[in-house]
mmCIF file of C-alpha atoms in Angstrom:
data_model
loop_
_atom_site.group_PDB
_atom_site.id
_atom_site.type_symbol
_atom_site.label_atom_id
_atom_site.label_comp_id
_atom_site.label_asym_id
_atom_site.label_seq_id
_atom_site.Cartn_x
_atom_site.Cartn_y
_atom_site.Cartn_z
ATOM 1 C CA MET G 48 98.975 80.534 65.034
ATOM 2 C CA ARG G 49 101.426 81.053 62.155
ATOM 3 C CA LEU G 50 103.538 79.045 64.714
ATOM 4 C CA LEU G 51 101.169 76.264 65.188
ATOM 5 C CA ARG G 52 100.655 75.615 61.397
ATOM 6 C CA LEU G 53 104.225 75.277 61.179
ATOM 7 C CA PHE G 54 104.404 72.716 63.824
ATOM 8 C CA ALA G 55 101.625 70.512 62.261
ATOM 9 C CA VAL G 56 103.380 70.805 59.166
ATOM 10 C CA LEU G 57 106.922 69.285 60.261
ATOM 11 C CA ALA G 58 105.015 67.256 62.149
ATOM 12 C CA VAL G 59 103.350 65.797 58.801
ATOM 13 C CA LEU G 60 106.700 65.799 57.308
ATOM 14 C CA MET G 61 108.517 63.855 59.464
ATOM 15 C CA GLY G 62 105.840 60.949 60.429
ATOM 16 C CA ALA G 63 104.662 61.972 63.460
ATOM 17 C CA PRO G 64 101.476 62.068 64.938
ATOM 18 C CA LEU G 65 99.959 65.462 65.659
ATOM 19 C CA SER G 66 98.951 65.946 68.723
ATOM 20 C CA VAL G 67 97.998 69.405 70.511
ATOM 21 C CA GLN G 68 96.706 68.881 74.224
ATOM 22 C CA PRO G 69 94.192 71.358 75.413
ATOM 23 C CA ALA G 70 94.990 73.517 78.412
ATOM 24 C CA GLN G 71 93.223 72.351 81.519
ATOM 25 C CA ALA G 72 91.078 74.732 82.900
ATOM 26 C CA GLU G 73 92.061 75.806 86.612
ATOM 27 C CA PRO G 74 89.264 75.463 89.297
ATOM 28 C CA VAL G 75 87.154 78.688 90.558
ATOM 29 C CA ARG G 76 88.928 80.045 93.402
ATOM 30 C CA VAL G 77 85.795 80.411 95.480
ATOM 31 C CA ALA G 78 85.150 78.374 98.708
ATOM 32 C CA GLU G 79 81.581 76.897 97.528
ATOM 33 C CA PHE G 80 79.241 74.359 96.994
ATOM 34 C CA LEU G 81 75.077 74.866 96.633
ATOM 35 C CA ALA G 82 71.821 73.269 96.949
ATOM 36 C CA ASP G 83 68.671 74.384 94.873
ATOM 37 C CA CYS G 84 66.052 73.673 96.783
ATOM 38 C CA PRO G 85 62.407 74.681 95.265
ATOM 39 C CA TYR G 86 59.302 75.752 97.405
ATOM 40 C CA SER G 87 57.652 72.497 99.059
ATOM 41 C CA HIS G 88 54.473 73.517 100.978
ATOM 42 C CA ARG G 89 53.257 76.032 103.347
ATOM 43 C CA LEU G 90 52.387 75.452 107.146
ATOM 44 C CA PRO G 91 51.800 77.197 110.263
ATOM 45 C CA ASP G 92 54.170 75.177 111.975
ATOM 46 C CA ASP G 93 57.754 75.614 113.027
ATOM 47 C CA PRO G 94 59.601 72.322 114.385
ATOM 48 C CA ILE G 95 62.412 74.540 115.570
ATOM 49 C CA ILE G 96 61.063 76.929 117.692
ATOM 50 C CA PHE G 97 57.461 75.315 118.384
ATOM 51 C CA PRO G 98 58.216 71.349 117.925
ATOM 52 C CA GLY G 99 55.014 68.960 118.511
ATOM 53 C CA LEU G 100 52.617 72.438 118.371
ATOM 54 C CA PRO G 101 51.069 72.284 114.698
ATOM 55 C CA GLY G 102 49.304 75.808 114.080
ATOM 56 C CA ALA G 103 51.691 77.717 116.940
ATOM 57 C CA SER G 104 53.704 79.764 114.425
ATOM 58 C CA HIS G 105 53.041 82.694 111.797
ATOM 59 C CA MET G 106 53.016 81.087 108.322
ATOM 60 C CA HIS G 107 55.924 79.290 106.894
ATOM 61 C CA SER G 108 57.314 78.438 103.548
ATOM 62 C CA PHE G 109 59.284 75.285 103.626
ATOM 63 C CA PHE G 110 61.985 73.786 101.170
ATOM 64 C CA GLY G 111 63.682 70.989 100.232
ATOM 65 C CA SER G 112 62.045 68.115 102.647
ATOM 66 C CA ARG G 113 58.652 67.909 101.649
ATOM 67 C CA ILE G 114 57.598 66.336 104.618
ATOM 68 C CA THR G 115 58.382 69.199 107.547
ATOM 69 C CA ASN G 116 55.562 69.946 109.842
ATOM 70 C CA ALA G 117 55.996 70.716 113.809
ATOM 71 C CA HIS G 118 56.340 67.148 114.734
ATOM 72 C CA THR G 119 59.359 66.293 112.173
ATOM 73 C CA THR G 120 62.313 64.995 113.771
ATOM 74 C CA LEU G 121 66.191 64.002 112.111
ATOM 75 C CA ALA G 122 65.093 60.426 111.966
ATOM 76 C CA ASP G 123 61.657 61.881 109.686
ATOM 77 C CA LEU G 124 64.072 63.838 107.336
ATOM 78 C CA GLN G 125 66.386 61.153 106.601
ATOM 79 C CA ARG G 126 63.313 59.082 105.754
ATOM 80 C CA GLY G 127 61.549 61.706 103.815
ATOM 81 C CA ALA G 128 61.353 62.927 100.371
ATOM 82 C CA THR G 129 63.275 65.853 99.028
ATOM 83 C CA ASN G 130 62.965 68.238 96.298
ATOM 84 C CA CYS G 131 66.787 69.628 96.705
ATOM 85 C CA ASN G 132 69.154 69.181 93.722
ATOM 86 C CA PRO G 133 71.273 67.115 94.796
ATOM 87 C CA SER G 134 68.841 64.587 95.947
ATOM 88 C CA VAL G 135 71.104 63.378 99.082
ATOM 89 C CA ASP G 136 70.317 66.744 100.888
ATOM 90 C CA ARG G 137 67.618 66.022 103.361
ATOM 91 C CA SER G 138 67.592 68.946 105.091
ATOM 92 C CA SER G 139 64.554 71.322 106.157
ATOM 93 C CA TYR G 140 64.770 74.891 105.184
ATOM 94 C CA TRP G 141 62.058 77.317 105.802
ATOM 95 C CA VAL G 142 61.247 81.607 106.095
ATOM 96 C CA PRO G 143 58.027 83.124 106.785
ATOM 97 C CA THR G 144 55.538 83.539 103.937
ATOM 98 C CA LEU G 145 55.531 86.819 101.759
ATOM 99 C CA TYR G 146 52.690 88.190 100.947
ATOM 100 C CA ARG G 147 51.219 90.832 98.584
ATOM 101 C CA ASN G 148 48.142 92.494 99.217
ATOM 102 C CA GLY G 149 47.460 89.271 101.090
ATOM 103 C CA THR G 150 48.057 86.675 98.684
ATOM 104 C CA PRO G 151 51.259 84.853 99.413
ATOM 105 C CA VAL G 152 53.534 84.756 97.186
ATOM 106 C CA GLU G 153 56.581 81.938 96.905
ATOM 107 C CA PRO G 154 60.241 82.375 95.506
ATOM 108 C CA THR G 155 60.644 80.778 92.170
ATOM 109 C CA ILE G 156 64.368 80.429 92.733
ATOM 110 C CA THR G 157 65.825 79.218 96.139
ATOM 111 C CA THR G 158 69.455 78.720 96.291
ATOM 112 C CA PHE G 159 71.294 77.591 99.844
ATOM 113 C CA TYR G 160 74.906 78.321 99.083
ATOM 114 C CA TYR G 161 77.829 76.717 101.464
ATOM 115 C CA LEU G 162 80.430 79.149 101.592
ATOM 116 C CA GLY G 163 83.782 79.597 103.370
ATOM 117 C CA GLU G 164 84.267 83.173 103.087
ATOM 118 C CA GLY G 165 83.860 85.523 106.416
ATOM 119 C CA VAL G 166 86.947 84.284 107.774
ATOM 120 C CA ARG G 167 90.862 84.307 107.316
ATOM 121 C CA PRO G 168 92.240 81.444 104.749
ATOM 122 C CA ASP G 169 93.449 79.422 107.494
ATOM 123 C CA VAL G 170 90.168 79.331 109.080
ATOM 124 C CA THR G 171 88.406 78.410 106.066
ATOM 125 C CA ALA G 172 90.898 75.450 106.155
ATOM 126 C CA ARG G 173 89.654 73.925 109.255
ATOM 127 C CA ILE G 174 86.155 74.419 108.440
ATOM 128 C CA GLN G 175 84.112 71.402 109.834
ATOM 129 C CA PRO G 176 80.936 69.836 108.240
ATOM 130 C CA PHE G 177 77.292 70.977 110.118
ATOM 131 C CA PRO G 178 76.887 67.994 112.765
ATOM 132 C CA LEU G 179 74.165 65.557 111.586
ATOM 133 C CA GLY G 180 70.861 67.309 113.358
ATOM 134 C CA LEU G 181 72.250 70.819 113.947
ATOM 135 C CA ARG G 182 69.667 73.286 113.717
ATOM 136 C CA ILE G 183 69.897 77.081 113.397
ATOM 137 C CA VAL G 184 67.796 80.150 113.301
ATOM 138 C CA ALA G 185 69.263 83.363 111.584
ATOM 139 C CA GLY G 186 67.533 86.716 111.514
ATOM 140 C CA ASN G 187 65.400 88.372 114.029
ATOM 141 C CA ALA G 188 61.501 87.709 113.571
ATOM 142 C CA ARG G 189 60.997 89.997 116.462
ATOM 143 C CA ALA G 190 62.545 93.201 114.691
ATOM 144 C CA THR G 191 60.169 96.158 115.115
ATOM 145 C CA GLY G 192 62.181 98.503 112.628
ATOM 146 C CA PRO G 193 64.579 98.373 109.906
ATOM 147 C CA GLY G 194 67.144 99.560 112.739
ATOM 148 C CA ASP G 195 66.716 96.334 115.002
ATOM 149 C CA SER G 196 69.691 94.288 114.759
ATOM 150 C CA THR G 197 69.288 91.646 111.754
ATOM 151 C CA ILE G 198 71.703 90.659 108.973
ATOM 152 C CA ALA G 199 68.751 89.766 106.186
ATOM 153 C CA ARG G 200 68.630 91.917 103.289
ATOM 154 C CA TRP G 201 66.709 92.786 100.461
ATOM 155 C CA SER G 202 67.452 93.574 96.865
ATOM 156 C CA CYS G 203 66.864 93.461 93.373
ATOM 157 C CA LEU G 204 67.747 90.573 90.572
ATOM 158 C CA HIS G 205 69.408 92.631 87.601
ATOM 159 C CA ALA G 206 68.791 95.809 89.275
ATOM 160 C CA GLY G 207 72.210 96.579 91.096
ATOM 161 C CA HIS G 208 71.454 100.662 90.819
ATOM 162 C CA VAL G 209 69.229 99.554 93.463
ATOM 163 C CA PRO G 210 70.601 100.102 97.103
ATOM 164 C CA ALA G 211 70.082 97.032 99.405
ATOM 165 C CA SER G 212 67.902 97.840 102.437
ATOM 166 C CA LYS G 213 66.964 95.414 105.656
ATOM 167 C CA ASP G 214 63.099 96.391 104.861
ATOM 168 C CA PHE G 215 61.408 95.739 101.107
ATOM 169 C CA VAL G 216 62.969 97.740 98.095
ATOM 170 C CA THR G 217 61.394 98.756 94.970
ATOM 171 C CA CYS G 218 62.347 96.839 92.089
ATOM 172 C CA PRO G 219 61.693 98.155 88.635
ATOM 173 C CA PRO G 220 59.596 96.262 86.060
ATOM 174 C CA GLY G 221 61.036 93.174 84.633
ATOM 175 C CA THR G 222 63.368 92.154 87.993
ATOM 176 C CA MET G 223 62.434 89.994 90.720
ATOM 177 C CA LEU G 224 62.377 91.112 94.789
ATOM 178 C CA GLU G 225 65.538 89.127 96.391
ATOM 179 C CA SER G 226 66.031 88.077 100.116
ATOM 180 C CA TYR G 227 69.547 87.548 101.310
ATOM 181 C CA LEU G 228 70.302 86.020 104.375
ATOM 182 C CA ASP G 229 73.971 84.605 106.193
ATOM 183 C CA PHE G 230 73.316 82.070 108.863
ATOM 184 C CA PRO G 231 76.279 81.995 111.734
ATOM 185 C CA GLN G 232 79.243 79.817 111.061
ATOM 186 C CA CYS G 233 80.749 79.384 114.199
ATOM 187 C CA TRP G 234 79.639 76.410 116.430
ATOM 188 C CA ASN G 235 80.142 75.901 120.334
ATOM 189 C CA GLY G 236 81.435 72.418 119.553
ATOM 190 C CA ARG G 237 78.807 70.875 122.025
ATOM 191 C CA ASP G 238 74.992 71.554 121.135
ATOM 192 C CA LEU G 239 73.041 70.853 118.088
ATOM 193 C CA ASP G 240 70.306 73.611 119.515
ATOM 194 C CA SER G 241 70.044 75.720 122.271
ATOM 195 C CA PRO G 242 67.017 77.239 124.358
ATOM 196 C CA ASP G 243 66.843 80.609 122.198
ATOM 197 C CA HIS G 244 68.186 78.764 119.095
ATOM 198 C CA LYS G 245 70.575 80.763 118.101
ATOM 199 C CA SER G 246 73.245 81.042 121.405
ATOM 200 C CA HIS G 247 74.954 77.582 119.986
ATOM 201 C CA MET G 248 76.139 79.676 117.222
ATOM 202 C CA ALA G 249 77.840 82.676 116.462
ATOM 203 C CA TYR G 250 79.414 85.185 114.005
ATOM 204 C CA PRO G 251 83.348 85.675 113.249
ATOM 205 C CA VAL G 252 84.804 88.464 115.021
ATOM 206 C CA GLY G 253 87.639 89.871 113.252
ATOM 207 C CA ASP G 254 88.000 87.464 110.530
ATOM 208 C CA ASP G 255 88.029 84.427 112.936
ATOM 209 C CA CYS G 256 85.723 82.159 115.026
ATOM 210 C CA PRO G 257 85.447 83.320 118.928
ATOM 211 C CA SER G 258 86.672 81.468 122.140
ATOM 212 C CA SER G 259 83.241 80.784 122.886
ATOM 213 C CA HIS G 260 82.130 79.033 119.452
ATOM 214 C CA PRO G 261 85.478 77.830 118.275
ATOM 215 C CA VAL G 262 84.445 75.187 115.469
ATOM 216 C CA PRO G 263 84.356 76.797 112.089
ATOM 217 C CA VAL G 264 81.597 75.630 109.860
ATOM 218 C CA PRO G 265 80.274 76.539 106.574
ATOM 219 C CA LYS G 266 78.326 80.002 106.015
ATOM 220 C CA LEU G 267 74.915 78.971 104.814
ATOM 221 C CA ARG G 268 73.762 81.493 102.543
ATOM 222 C CA GLN G 269 70.140 81.647 101.622
ATOM 223 C CA VAL G 270 69.159 83.644 98.395
ATOM 224 C CA LEU G 271 65.241 83.794 97.369
ATOM 225 C CA ARG G 272 63.909 85.240 94.314
ATOM 226 C CA TYR G 273 60.553 86.422 94.251
ATOM 227 C CA PRO G 274 58.180 86.867 91.227
ATOM 228 C CA VAL G 275 57.060 90.620 92.444
ATOM 229 C CA SER G 276 58.485 93.652 91.747
ATOM 230 C CA GLY G 277 57.453 97.530 91.504
ATOM 231 C CA ASP G 278 55.506 99.534 95.002
ATOM 232 C CA PRO G 279 56.315 97.218 98.015
ATOM 233 C CA SER G 280 53.745 99.128 100.186
ATOM 234 C CA GLY G 281 51.420 95.960 99.810
ATOM 235 C CA PHE G 282 54.266 93.711 100.889
ATOM 236 C CA ARG G 283 54.479 92.107 103.877
ATOM 237 C CA LEU G 284 55.650 88.926 105.333
ATOM 238 C CA ALA G 285 53.881 86.533 107.810
ATOM 239 C CA SER G 286 56.522 87.778 110.786
ATOM 240 C CA GLY G 287 55.822 91.387 110.156
ATOM 241 C CA GLY G 288 57.602 93.938 107.873
ATOM 242 C CA GLY G 289 60.930 92.750 105.662
ATOM 243 C CA TYR G 290 63.231 93.751 108.672
ATOM 244 C CA THR G 291 61.897 90.471 110.329
ATOM 245 C CA MET G 292 63.070 88.142 107.536
ATOM 246 C CA HIS G 293 64.406 85.062 109.137
ATOM 247 C CA GLY G 294 65.159 81.459 108.282
ATOM 248 C CA ASP G 295 65.047 78.110 109.675
ATOM 249 C CA PHE G 296 67.804 75.328 109.051
ATOM 250 C CA PHE G 297 67.325 71.906 109.837
ATOM 251 C CA ASN G 298 70.588 69.892 108.927
ATOM 252 C CA ALA G 299 69.940 66.469 107.230
ATOM 253 C CA TRP G 300 72.742 66.254 105.101
ATOM 254 C CA PRO G 301 74.206 62.345 105.102
ATOM 255 C CA VAL G 302 77.930 62.933 106.997
ATOM 256 C CA ALA G 303 79.358 61.157 104.092
ATOM 257 C CA GLU G 304 78.308 63.808 101.594
ATOM 258 C CA LEU G 305 78.916 66.861 103.398
ATOM 259 C CA GLU G 306 82.191 65.906 104.801
ATOM 260 C CA ARG G 307 83.244 65.058 101.061
ATOM 261 C CA ARG G 308 81.718 68.829 99.843
ATOM 262 C CA VAL G 309 83.888 70.388 102.955
ATOM 263 C CA ARG G 310 86.946 68.258 102.031
ATOM 264 C CA ASP G 311 87.179 68.874 98.351
ATOM 265 C CA CYS G 312 85.398 72.597 97.888
ATOM 266 C CA ILE G 313 85.484 74.729 101.188
ATOM 267 C CA ARG G 314 88.802 73.774 102.634
ATOM 268 C CA PRO G 315 90.648 73.861 99.459
ATOM 269 C CA ILE G 316 88.708 77.100 98.203
ATOM 270 C CA ILE G 317 87.218 75.690 94.971
ATOM 271 C CA LYS G 318 83.567 76.188 93.727
ATOM 272 C CA CYS G 319 81.599 73.144 93.140
ATOM 273 C CA GLY G 320 78.243 72.687 91.790
ATOM 274 C CA ALA G 321 75.125 70.687 93.233
ATOM 275 C CA ASP G 322 77.004 67.712 92.583
ATOM 276 C CA GLY G 323 80.055 68.600 95.203
ATOM 277 C CA ARG G 324 82.447 68.724 92.135
ATOM 278 C CA PRO G 325 84.213 71.631 90.590
ATOM 279 C CA SER G 326 82.110 73.871 88.401
#
């Protein structure tokens, strides 16, 4: 501070204008952009698993696109309304509805992160945008117990001392029940869907995409926070126990917008906000 004052005095004495430029903040080195897409509506429909068959599915809670139903196509999503921030994201996201003692409970905080983590930096540098119309299902709706293969996990907001679990957890009063789900981030480069709705995608192996699925795409992380806590014995999902948590994603991002975010945020490993700009 004394040197700064001395500099100011000398500048005034010499008749020079004082100009001290503030240092430019460095961008946060995290490969990320996001979309905040609140709860929109609830239907027993699934346009990926049961297309054209209204009522054929267990109950789902939909986020983002306001018009998703059993008959929804890519063109419908592109034309339809959305509640996402940013509003350019016309994608649809959905999960099995959570019930507490038979009453549906919807998340009050819903964030979908697009990440470049989980692979080596050289793989992150060649991540490609999702192809328009890509459909992905993550998690295991048919799981019969926590030991079944599933990557969904439950935790508590602001209660890090409660270990994460594949099944519901007991959250302290004043906290919220959280669900985290990571979607696969390696694409086979050909198919927008597959008969089992999973085989066209894969998870990384050894921090790289397997040769069968050579195209790295952003890791979609679904984070839902429900306004419930306490004893989870009254909780269930429309698909069953907490270990059946799964998520569906139907990509309707405009091509140019998604390409920009991958180019400016994911590949250079920069944390961006919902607008796709460094935050």
